[in-house]
CSV table of C-alpha atoms in Angstrom, one decimal:
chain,number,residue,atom,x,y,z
A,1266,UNK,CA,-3.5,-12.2,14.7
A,1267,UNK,CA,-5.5,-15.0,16.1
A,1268,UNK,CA,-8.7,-14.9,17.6
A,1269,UNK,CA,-10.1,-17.3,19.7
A,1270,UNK,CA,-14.1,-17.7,20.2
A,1271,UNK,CA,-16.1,-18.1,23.2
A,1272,UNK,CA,-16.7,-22.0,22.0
A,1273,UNK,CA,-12.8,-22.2,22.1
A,1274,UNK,CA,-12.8,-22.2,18.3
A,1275,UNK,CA,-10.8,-19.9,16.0
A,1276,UNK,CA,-12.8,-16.5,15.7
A,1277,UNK,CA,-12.8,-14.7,12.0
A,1278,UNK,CA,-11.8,-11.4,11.4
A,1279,UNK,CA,-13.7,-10.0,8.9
A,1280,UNK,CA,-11.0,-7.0,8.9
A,1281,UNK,CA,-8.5,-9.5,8.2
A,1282,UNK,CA,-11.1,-10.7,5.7
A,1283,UNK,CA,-11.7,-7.7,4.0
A,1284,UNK,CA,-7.8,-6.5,4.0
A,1285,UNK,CA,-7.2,-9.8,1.7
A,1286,UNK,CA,-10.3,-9.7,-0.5
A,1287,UNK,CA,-11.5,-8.5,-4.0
A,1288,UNK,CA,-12.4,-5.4,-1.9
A,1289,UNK,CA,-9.0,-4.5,-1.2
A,1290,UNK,CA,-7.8,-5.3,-4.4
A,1291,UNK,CA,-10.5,-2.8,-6.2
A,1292,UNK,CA,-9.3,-0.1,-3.4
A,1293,UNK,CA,-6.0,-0.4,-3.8
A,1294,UNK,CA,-6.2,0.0,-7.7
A,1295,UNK,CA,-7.7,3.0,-7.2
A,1296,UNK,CA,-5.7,4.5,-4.7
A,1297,UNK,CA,-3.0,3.5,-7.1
A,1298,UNK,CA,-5.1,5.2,-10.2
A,1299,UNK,CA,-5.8,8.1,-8.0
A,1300,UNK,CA,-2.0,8.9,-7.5
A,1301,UNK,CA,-1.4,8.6,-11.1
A,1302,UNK,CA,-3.9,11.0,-12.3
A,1303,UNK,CA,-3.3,13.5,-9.5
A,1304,UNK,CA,0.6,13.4,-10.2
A,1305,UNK,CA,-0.2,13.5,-14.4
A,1306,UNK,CA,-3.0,16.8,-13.3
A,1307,UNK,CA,-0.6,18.5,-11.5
A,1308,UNK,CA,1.9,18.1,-13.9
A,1309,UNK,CA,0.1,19.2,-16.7
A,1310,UNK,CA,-3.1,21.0,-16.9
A,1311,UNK,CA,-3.1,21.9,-13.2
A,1312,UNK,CA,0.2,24.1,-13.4
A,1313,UNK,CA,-2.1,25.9,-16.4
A,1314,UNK,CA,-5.2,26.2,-14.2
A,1315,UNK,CA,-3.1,27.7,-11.5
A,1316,UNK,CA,-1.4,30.5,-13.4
A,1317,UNK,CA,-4.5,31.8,-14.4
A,1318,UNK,CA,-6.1,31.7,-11.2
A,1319,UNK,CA,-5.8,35.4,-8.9
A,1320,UNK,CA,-3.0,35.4,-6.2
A,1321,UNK,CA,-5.3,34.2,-3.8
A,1322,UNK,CA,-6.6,31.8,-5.4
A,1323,UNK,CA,-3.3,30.6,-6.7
A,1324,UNK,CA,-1.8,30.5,-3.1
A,1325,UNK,CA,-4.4,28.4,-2.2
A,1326,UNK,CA,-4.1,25.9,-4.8
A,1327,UNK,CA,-0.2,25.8,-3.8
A,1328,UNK,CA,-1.9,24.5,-0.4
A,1329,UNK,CA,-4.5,22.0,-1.5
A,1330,UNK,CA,-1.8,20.5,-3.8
A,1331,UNK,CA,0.4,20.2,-1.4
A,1332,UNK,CA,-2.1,18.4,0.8
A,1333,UNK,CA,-3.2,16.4,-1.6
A,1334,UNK,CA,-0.1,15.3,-2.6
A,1335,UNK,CA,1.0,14.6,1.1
A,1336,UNK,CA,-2.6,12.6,1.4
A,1337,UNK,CA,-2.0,10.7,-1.9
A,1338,UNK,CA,1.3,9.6,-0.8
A,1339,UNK,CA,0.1,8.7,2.8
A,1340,UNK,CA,-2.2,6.6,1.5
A,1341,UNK,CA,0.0,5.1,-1.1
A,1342,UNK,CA,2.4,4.0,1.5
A,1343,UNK,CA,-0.7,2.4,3.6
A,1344,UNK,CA,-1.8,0.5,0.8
A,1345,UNK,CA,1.6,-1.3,-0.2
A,1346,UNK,CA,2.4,-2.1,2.8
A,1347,UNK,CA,-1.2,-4.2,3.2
A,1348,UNK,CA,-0.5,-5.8,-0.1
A,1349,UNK,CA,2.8,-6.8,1.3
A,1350,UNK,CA,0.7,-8.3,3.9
A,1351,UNK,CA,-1.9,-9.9,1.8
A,1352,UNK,CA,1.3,-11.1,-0.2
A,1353,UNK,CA,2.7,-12.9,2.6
A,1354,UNK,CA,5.7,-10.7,2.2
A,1355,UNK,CA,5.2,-9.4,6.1
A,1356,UNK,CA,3.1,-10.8,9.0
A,1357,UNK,CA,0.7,-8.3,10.5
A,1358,UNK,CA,2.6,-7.7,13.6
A,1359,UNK,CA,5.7,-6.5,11.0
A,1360,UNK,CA,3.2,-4.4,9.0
A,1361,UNK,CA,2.2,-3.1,12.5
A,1362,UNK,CA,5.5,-2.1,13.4
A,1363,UNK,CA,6.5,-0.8,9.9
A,1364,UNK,CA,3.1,0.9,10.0
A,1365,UNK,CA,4.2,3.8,12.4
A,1366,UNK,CA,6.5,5.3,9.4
A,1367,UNK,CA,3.4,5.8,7.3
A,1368,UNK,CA,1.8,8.6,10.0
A,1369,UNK,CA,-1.4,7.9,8.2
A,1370,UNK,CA,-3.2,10.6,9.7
A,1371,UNK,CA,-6.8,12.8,9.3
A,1372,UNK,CA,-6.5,15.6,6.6
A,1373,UNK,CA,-9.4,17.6,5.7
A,1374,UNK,CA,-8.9,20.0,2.9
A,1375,UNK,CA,-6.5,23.0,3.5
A,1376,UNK,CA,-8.9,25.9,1.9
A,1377,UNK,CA,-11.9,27.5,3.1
A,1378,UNK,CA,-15.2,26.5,1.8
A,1379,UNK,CA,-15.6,29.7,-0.5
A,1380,UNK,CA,-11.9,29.4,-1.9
A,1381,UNK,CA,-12.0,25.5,-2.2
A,1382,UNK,CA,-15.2,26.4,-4.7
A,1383,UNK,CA,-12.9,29.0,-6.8
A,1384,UNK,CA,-10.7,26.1,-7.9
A,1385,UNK,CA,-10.5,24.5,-10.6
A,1386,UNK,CA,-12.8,21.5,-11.0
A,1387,UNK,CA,-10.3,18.9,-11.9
A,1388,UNK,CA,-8.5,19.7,-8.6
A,1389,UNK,CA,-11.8,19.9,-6.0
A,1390,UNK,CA,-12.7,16.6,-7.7
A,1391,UNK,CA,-9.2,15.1,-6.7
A,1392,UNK,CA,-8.8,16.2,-3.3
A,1393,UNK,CA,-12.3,14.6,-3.0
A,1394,UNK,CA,-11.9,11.6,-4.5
A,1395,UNK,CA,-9.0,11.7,-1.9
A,1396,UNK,CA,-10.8,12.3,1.6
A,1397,UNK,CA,-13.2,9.4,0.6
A,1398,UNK,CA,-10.0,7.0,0.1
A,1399,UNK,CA,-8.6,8.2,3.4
A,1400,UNK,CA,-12.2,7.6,5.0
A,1401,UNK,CA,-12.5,4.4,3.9
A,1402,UNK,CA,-8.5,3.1,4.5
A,1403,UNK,CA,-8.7,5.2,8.3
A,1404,UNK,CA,-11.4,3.1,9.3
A,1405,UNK,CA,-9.7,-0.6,7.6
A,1406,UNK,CA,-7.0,0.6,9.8
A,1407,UNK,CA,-8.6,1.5,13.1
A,1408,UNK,CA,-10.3,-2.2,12.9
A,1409,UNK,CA,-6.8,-4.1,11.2
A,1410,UNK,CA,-4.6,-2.2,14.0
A,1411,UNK,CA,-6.4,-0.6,16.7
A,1412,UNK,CA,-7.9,-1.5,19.9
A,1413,UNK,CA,-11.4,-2.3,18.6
A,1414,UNK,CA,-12.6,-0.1,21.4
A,1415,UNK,CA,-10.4,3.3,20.5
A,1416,UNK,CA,-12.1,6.6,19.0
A,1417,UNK,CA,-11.5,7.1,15.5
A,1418,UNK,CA,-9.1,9.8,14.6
A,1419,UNK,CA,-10.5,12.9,14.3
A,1420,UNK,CA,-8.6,16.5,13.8
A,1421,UNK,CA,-7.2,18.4,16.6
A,1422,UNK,CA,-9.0,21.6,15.8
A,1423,UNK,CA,-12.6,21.8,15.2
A,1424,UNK,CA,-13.2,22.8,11.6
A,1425,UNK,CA,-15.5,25.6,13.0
A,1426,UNK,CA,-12.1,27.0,15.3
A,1427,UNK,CA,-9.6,26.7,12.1
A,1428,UNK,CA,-11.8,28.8,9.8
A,1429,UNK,CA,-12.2,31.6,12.6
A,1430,UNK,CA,-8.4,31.3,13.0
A,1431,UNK,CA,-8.0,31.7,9.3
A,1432,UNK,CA,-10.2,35.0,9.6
A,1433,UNK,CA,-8.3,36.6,12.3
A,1434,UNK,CA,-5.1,35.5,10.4
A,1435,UNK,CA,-6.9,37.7,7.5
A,1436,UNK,CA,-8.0,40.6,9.3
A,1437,UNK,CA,-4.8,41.0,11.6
């Protein structure tokens, strides 16, 4: 994607920039890393950790794995196909097209507050780890492949209107 400068130069992108740099590279690994020890958690200890937690409690680690996972794999797709990029393997407008198939979207986490504290460590700590990856890759994206001047993605429903849905889900 060429730029051209007011002096009729060729502008640099540091988005471009970053997308190719020793940056990238470190979050890539780690997004990579991430996946592998989320899918080796859940696999192992995690199945423990979730028969011994209450029904609840259990039903709402079903939930926040399932997100996770769905985040994990988003995120995973996102990333290879920008090393494909970087690679030289596609050009950005290819990635861009290809890009649409990814739905890299916002996720927060599924539980409540309260419940999301009830579960076990190693799984909090994952789904963490994996709303900062997303923060960080939303916002390479929105400046790699958005209008410059276009709102971030944020979530349809307010946070606040979700948990009061969740309550008269609860009490109904």
């Amino acid at each position: 994607m060429g730029r051209t400068s007011i002096d009729g130069g060729e502008a640099v992108s540091f988005a471009e920039r970053l997308a190719t740099s020793d940056a990238f590279k470190s979050m890539f690994r780690e997004g990579m890393a991430l996946v592998e020890e989320a899918a080796a958690y859940l696999d192992g200890a995690g199945r423990e950790e979730a028969r011994a937690l209450p029904r609840n409690d259990s039903l709402a680690y079903a939930a926040e794995s399932m997100r996770l996972t769905t985040r994990l794999m988003q995120l995973a797709s996102w990333l290879l196909l920008q090393r494909a990029v970087n690679e030289g393997e596609l050009t950005l407008e290819q990635a861009a097209n290809e890009k649409r198939k990814v739905k890299l979207s916002y996720q927060e986490a599924a539980a409540a507050p309260e419940v999301f504290a009830r579960l076990p460590k190693a799984l909090r700590d994952l789904v963490v780890d994996s709303l900062r990856l997303q923060a960080r890759i939303l916002h390479l994206d929105q400046l790699l492949y958005l209008d410059p001047n276009a709102p971030l993605a944020t979530p349809t429903v307010s946070p606040v209107e979700e948990q009061l849905n969740r309550l008269r889900a609860a009490f109904s």
